[in-house]
XYZ file of C-alpha atoms in Angstrom:
413
model
C 113.838 113.087 50.506
C 114.420 114.918 53.826
C 114.637 113.332 57.264
C 113.802 115.145 60.539
C 114.151 114.159 64.169
C 110.773 114.819 65.835
C 108.738 114.553 69.011
C 110.051 113.466 72.353
C 113.706 113.298 71.375
C 113.753 116.989 70.406
C 111.656 117.983 73.409
C 113.782 116.151 75.951
C 117.020 117.374 74.370
C 115.814 120.952 74.795
C 114.841 120.203 78.412
C 118.258 118.693 79.101
C 116.695 115.315 79.831
C 118.038 111.959 78.606
C 116.807 110.995 75.147
C 115.494 107.456 75.470
C 114.343 106.838 71.919
C 114.357 108.695 68.626
C 111.521 109.074 66.137
C 112.023 110.349 62.618
C 109.759 111.833 59.958
C 110.582 111.444 56.265
C 109.328 114.114 53.847
C 109.222 113.626 50.092
C 109.501 109.848 49.981
C 107.374 106.859 48.984
C 107.136 103.426 50.621
C 108.853 101.955 47.566
C 111.776 104.351 47.942
C 112.162 103.489 51.643
C 112.125 99.743 50.963
C 114.647 100.211 48.150
C 117.034 101.762 50.670
C 116.733 98.788 53.020
C 114.087 100.091 55.452
C 111.740 97.446 56.847
C 108.002 98.305 56.772
C 106.161 97.789 60.084
C 103.211 100.241 60.073
C 99.725 98.865 59.654
C 97.656 102.068 59.492
C 100.248 104.278 57.827
C 103.791 103.803 56.468
C 106.336 103.329 59.267
C 109.742 101.743 58.687
C 112.623 100.464 60.752
C 116.093 101.731 59.882
C 118.230 98.888 58.523
C 120.982 99.463 61.122
C 119.642 101.423 64.115
C 116.125 99.869 63.976
C 114.708 103.284 64.946
C 111.296 104.204 63.529
C 111.023 106.354 60.421
C 107.493 107.432 59.462
C 106.459 109.046 56.231
C 104.996 112.511 56.773
C 101.243 112.187 56.907
C 97.946 113.941 57.411
C 94.869 112.474 59.054
C 91.101 112.968 58.853
C 88.540 112.022 61.495
C 86.070 109.470 60.135
C 84.584 107.845 63.269
C 84.592 108.276 67.075
C 87.495 107.102 69.177
C 91.202 106.544 68.815
C 91.008 104.372 65.714
C 88.525 106.491 63.795
C 91.036 108.168 61.481
C 91.925 108.000 57.791
C 95.576 108.666 57.057
C 97.239 110.091 53.958
C 100.982 109.677 53.446
C 102.539 110.758 50.171
C 105.463 112.705 48.718
C 103.525 115.971 48.738
C 102.814 116.027 52.522
C 104.899 118.784 54.123
C 106.664 118.731 57.472
C 104.331 121.393 58.864
C 101.272 119.375 57.793
C 102.704 116.427 59.715
C 103.536 118.483 62.833
C 100.137 120.172 63.074
C 98.439 116.809 63.716
C 100.504 116.253 66.892
C 99.055 116.679 70.366
C 101.120 119.330 72.159
C 103.267 122.173 70.873
C 106.249 120.827 72.829
C 105.929 117.609 70.813
C 105.609 119.401 67.465
C 109.219 120.543 67.123
C 111.497 119.032 64.474
C 115.249 119.103 63.951
C 116.932 118.798 60.562
C 120.209 117.100 59.735
C 122.099 120.332 60.474
C 120.684 120.554 63.991
C 118.372 123.459 63.100
C 114.947 123.541 64.742
C 111.699 123.766 62.807
C 109.118 125.045 65.287
C 105.994 126.369 63.517
C 103.805 126.263 66.668
C 106.199 127.857 69.200
C 106.797 124.660 71.131
C 110.140 125.972 72.295
C 108.441 129.010 73.793
C 106.006 126.766 75.652
C 108.928 124.677 76.901
C 110.522 127.811 78.323
C 107.210 128.890 79.903
C 106.569 125.339 81.173
C 103.186 125.129 79.401
C 101.413 122.068 78.005
C 99.345 123.460 75.121
C 97.505 121.734 72.292
C 98.678 122.382 68.730
C 95.342 122.774 66.972
C 91.597 122.114 67.345
C 92.266 118.667 65.869
C 93.409 117.727 69.384
C 89.735 117.178 70.222
C 89.417 114.366 67.690
C 91.501 111.854 69.654
C 90.480 110.984 73.248
C 93.862 109.350 73.937
C 95.291 112.855 73.976
C 93.487 113.535 77.262
C 95.453 110.657 78.787
C 98.691 111.836 77.195
C 98.334 115.371 78.521
C 97.646 113.977 81.989
C 100.727 111.762 81.692
C 102.933 114.640 80.562
C 101.569 116.704 83.452
C 102.714 113.926 85.779
C 106.089 113.558 84.088
C 106.972 117.257 84.166
C 105.249 118.280 87.384
C 108.569 118.512 89.198
C 109.715 120.963 86.489
C 106.704 123.190 87.244
C 104.813 122.499 84.035
C 101.108 123.353 83.934
C 98.315 122.795 81.414
C 97.192 125.788 79.363
C 93.710 126.951 80.341
C 92.431 126.618 76.773
C 93.750 123.051 76.563
C 92.038 122.109 79.803
C 88.817 123.651 78.493
C 89.133 121.565 75.332
C 89.683 118.405 77.390
C 86.506 119.179 79.398
C 84.561 119.684 76.170
C 85.791 116.295 74.911
C 84.504 114.671 78.076
C 81.167 116.494 77.825
C 80.730 115.483 74.175
C 81.272 111.813 75.009
C 84.482 111.481 72.992
C 86.286 110.123 76.061
C 83.761 107.274 76.290
C 85.320 105.740 73.170
C 88.650 105.078 74.857
C 89.560 101.405 74.717
C 90.827 99.645 77.837
C 94.206 98.775 76.363
C 95.043 102.416 75.652
C 93.857 103.543 79.096
C 96.044 100.932 80.783
C 99.024 101.743 78.538
C 98.941 105.440 79.415
C 98.086 104.803 83.071
C 100.871 102.282 83.579
C 103.349 104.680 81.988
C 102.078 107.458 84.245
C 102.594 105.209 87.265
C 106.280 105.043 86.355
C 106.648 108.819 86.673
C 107.880 110.789 89.661
C 104.415 112.270 90.347
C 101.781 109.816 89.078
C 99.143 111.353 91.361
C 99.114 114.342 88.973
C 97.881 112.040 86.198
C 94.755 111.139 88.193
C 94.190 114.673 89.514
C 94.383 116.018 85.945
C 91.815 113.474 84.752
C 89.606 114.480 87.653
C 89.956 118.167 86.848
C 88.713 117.683 83.295
C 85.983 115.197 84.282
C 87.544 112.160 82.584
C 88.319 110.270 85.805
C 84.612 109.741 86.545
C 84.127 108.247 83.066
C 87.099 105.905 82.801
C 88.003 105.179 86.452
C 84.802 105.813 88.425
C 86.030 103.694 91.346
C 88.858 106.166 92.001
C 86.797 109.254 91.287
C 84.191 108.110 93.831
C 86.756 108.319 96.679
C 86.905 112.103 96.511
C 84.508 113.762 98.941
C 84.252 110.683 101.186
C 85.317 111.700 104.734
C 87.439 109.689 107.156
C 88.037 110.062 110.885
C 90.223 113.147 111.314
C 92.130 111.722 114.290
C 93.518 109.047 111.961
C 93.324 110.978 108.708
C 93.971 114.709 109.219
C 93.492 115.186 105.458
C 89.931 113.764 105.954
C 89.088 113.239 102.278
C 89.618 109.640 101.094
C 90.558 110.707 97.576
C 93.185 113.093 98.941
C 94.503 110.305 101.173
C 94.768 107.981 98.166
C 96.841 110.538 96.277
C 99.076 111.093 99.321
C 99.527 107.324 99.693
C 100.476 107.079 96.019
C 103.114 109.747 96.576
C 104.518 107.689 99.437
C 104.502 104.543 97.315
C 106.711 106.392 94.842
C 109.153 107.190 97.646
C 109.308 103.526 98.608
C 109.278 101.724 95.283
C 109.677 102.223 91.541
C 107.540 99.151 90.765
C 104.250 99.811 88.962
C 102.473 97.023 90.830
C 103.301 98.575 94.226
C 102.033 101.965 93.106
C 98.895 100.495 91.538
C 98.023 98.400 94.597
C 98.434 101.467 96.799
C 96.164 103.431 94.473
C 93.405 100.792 94.718
C 93.710 99.803 98.386
C 90.720 101.795 99.732
C 88.151 101.538 96.917
C 85.586 100.067 99.314
C 85.395 103.302 101.304
C 83.451 104.848 98.452
C 80.653 102.313 99.096
C 80.334 102.982 102.827
C 76.755 104.123 103.596
C 76.767 107.867 104.359
C 75.106 107.308 107.714
C 78.231 105.397 108.821
C 80.695 108.146 107.821
C 83.424 108.888 108.788
C 83.927 105.246 109.871
C 84.466 102.612 107.204
C 83.969 99.271 108.909
C 84.326 96.393 106.433
C 85.732 98.515 103.629
C 88.457 95.940 103.018
C 86.008 93.246 101.945
C 83.917 95.742 99.967
C 87.048 96.777 98.075
C 87.639 93.331 96.561
C 84.925 93.239 93.866
C 85.789 96.845 92.923
C 89.456 95.983 92.503
C 88.553 92.931 90.424
C 86.219 94.947 88.192
C 88.783 97.728 87.740
C 91.542 95.297 86.824
C 89.359 93.227 84.518
C 88.027 96.275 82.692
C 91.472 97.734 82.081
C 93.158 94.358 81.419
C 95.625 94.822 84.273
C 98.233 92.002 84.374
C 97.289 89.191 86.745
C 100.288 89.540 89.081
C 99.468 93.227 89.590
C 95.819 92.454 90.217
C 96.712 89.792 92.788
C 98.927 92.202 94.747
C 96.191 94.846 94.655
C 93.658 92.353 96.022
C 96.034 91.276 98.805
C 96.668 94.870 99.874
C 92.977 95.781 99.746
C 91.977 92.822 101.913
C 94.793 92.751 104.462
C 96.319 96.246 104.825
C 94.559 96.866 108.138
C 95.915 93.546 109.422
C 99.387 94.914 108.762
C 98.564 98.213 110.496
C 97.426 96.203 113.545
C 100.230 93.622 113.376
C 101.612 94.539 116.805
C 98.171 93.833 118.315
C 97.505 90.498 116.590
C 98.035 87.197 118.358
C 100.461 84.658 116.826
C 97.664 82.510 115.420
C 96.108 85.422 113.516
C 99.501 86.526 112.245
C 100.246 83.067 110.849
C 96.794 82.758 109.289
C 97.277 86.144 107.621
C 100.666 85.159 106.263
C 99.172 81.954 104.884
C 96.254 83.809 103.274
C 98.751 86.211 101.723
C 100.572 83.182 100.298
C 103.712 84.765 101.758
C 105.645 81.516 102.030
C 105.308 80.695 98.344
C 105.548 84.314 97.175
C 107.919 86.102 99.512
C 108.642 88.806 96.947
C 104.947 89.702 96.790
C 104.796 89.799 100.582
C 107.668 92.305 100.548
C 105.698 94.432 98.057
C 102.603 94.107 100.252
C 104.525 95.577 103.184
C 105.661 98.522 101.054
C 102.046 99.248 100.086
C 100.944 99.143 103.716
C 103.731 101.515 104.701
C 102.742 103.886 101.883
C 99.141 103.784 103.144
C 100.209 104.559 106.712
C 102.436 107.432 105.627
C 99.965 108.795 103.087
C 98.341 111.005 105.704
C 98.933 114.660 106.436
C 101.622 114.916 109.092
C 102.477 111.191 108.993
C 104.785 111.286 105.971
C 107.975 110.560 107.909
C 106.561 108.592 110.861
C 108.209 105.225 111.609
C 106.229 102.178 110.565
C 107.397 99.396 112.896
C 104.495 97.179 111.829
C 106.309 96.272 108.599
C 109.446 95.305 110.508
C 107.402 93.288 112.977
C 105.335 91.507 110.329
C 108.502 90.733 108.380
C 110.099 89.363 111.562
C 107.109 87.079 112.150
C 107.419 85.857 108.572
C 111.137 85.137 109.010
C 110.379 83.214 112.195
C 107.922 81.044 110.288
C 110.417 80.413 107.519
C 112.704 78.745 110.041
C 110.118 75.971 110.373
C 111.263 73.428 107.787
C 108.822 71.159 106.004
C 111.597 68.619 105.552
C 111.889 68.134 109.297
C 108.198 67.289 109.489
C 108.386 64.954 106.525
C 111.258 63.150 108.232
C 108.873 62.565 111.139
C 106.590 60.674 108.755
C 103.906 63.374 108.556
C 101.924 63.709 105.337
C 98.681 65.219 104.072
C 96.447 66.972 106.559
C 98.669 66.013 109.481
C 101.625 67.690 107.786
C 99.639 70.871 107.193
C 98.370 70.992 110.763
C 101.844 70.411 112.231
C 103.366 73.068 109.962
C 100.713 75.597 110.985
C 101.152 74.759 114.697
C 104.937 75.006 114.563
C 104.713 78.355 112.760
C 102.478 79.681 115.561
C 105.045 78.505 118.124
C 107.819 80.226 116.187
C 105.869 83.483 116.051
C 105.038 83.222 119.756
C 108.757 83.032 120.526
C 109.492 85.892 118.131
C 106.756 87.984 119.742
C 108.222 87.430 123.209
C 111.694 88.429 122.017
C 110.273 91.525 120.293
C 108.509 92.621 123.470
C 111.728 92.219 125.427
C 113.563 94.448 122.932
C 110.664 96.899 122.733
C 109.177 97.037 126.247
C 106.936 99.997 125.480
């Protein structure tokens, strides 16, 4: 029995990046032998075991054969006679098909180390085309390593396009799309994930709402980049500057979906795009099984981001109504995330990347003024029910009116 460190741990060690988790391949062993040594079986489709002490995953070397469309359409074979090279050739990219033995020596039958040095993402074998999840994985790795100047090999991109054309990508299940997408949104350059999917044609199949934004023009005096899809990618970049939270980045990504449904005769204006965005956001989140709290933030940003942009122009009554509709008083943390998304949207325009965004400070100040209105004080006055709600709303407007006057004194322009 031989044990090899494989995959991401070897790749990231060679790149000088932190090794987050380790995966191991066992050659020349049986499930019975693993269990006898105290390993705990956990694999359903093929034999995977947890180490008795470290709890790291140890998988028996295996081969696979395509039997049906999609991610799950494979038959696996794991036995003592499967070699390390047979196991490595089934992996997606050459940089993920490097192994390390117990002496620290590298086994690299597909020149993954050379591709690491050349900063190339290249598929290992034609078997890549059998698994549509690999399109998502390549896009995610492109996003992860973009800042290291990695690019996708031309032949791999051609293969990804062929997979889209053949309909293989249509067999992707929502859970896997969301898993890869949410992981991509954690990266430094998640916009590369979506641009890669667009380049190979997969974006139109699995996220048509986002793909439809490209080619839709906006008013150049407000959006020098003009193209709505380009703006969305720029806004996503800004969201990454402002927050590491997936929900903030996702909400920014989805904030303008309604612009794709603007009638062409109304271009480049997009009146009412906020309301038109809402059913598209709901459909997107339902289809991909996006967690509810992330969906709710995305809906709030889609509906009210222009209110935030115009906060300095809104009267106190409208400001308070907007805060109440945002449920800001019960969910202040979500309101803070909402403001970050709006700032990312405002800065996600060519030439606006470092512009101040006083609207967020102003809107936050109006919120803080409202918070000073205490429900307990009104209850002590004997108010209940509708009277309590009306008095609370009225007092919040008065508080914002005072805040607005003080703001204007400090900012006379």
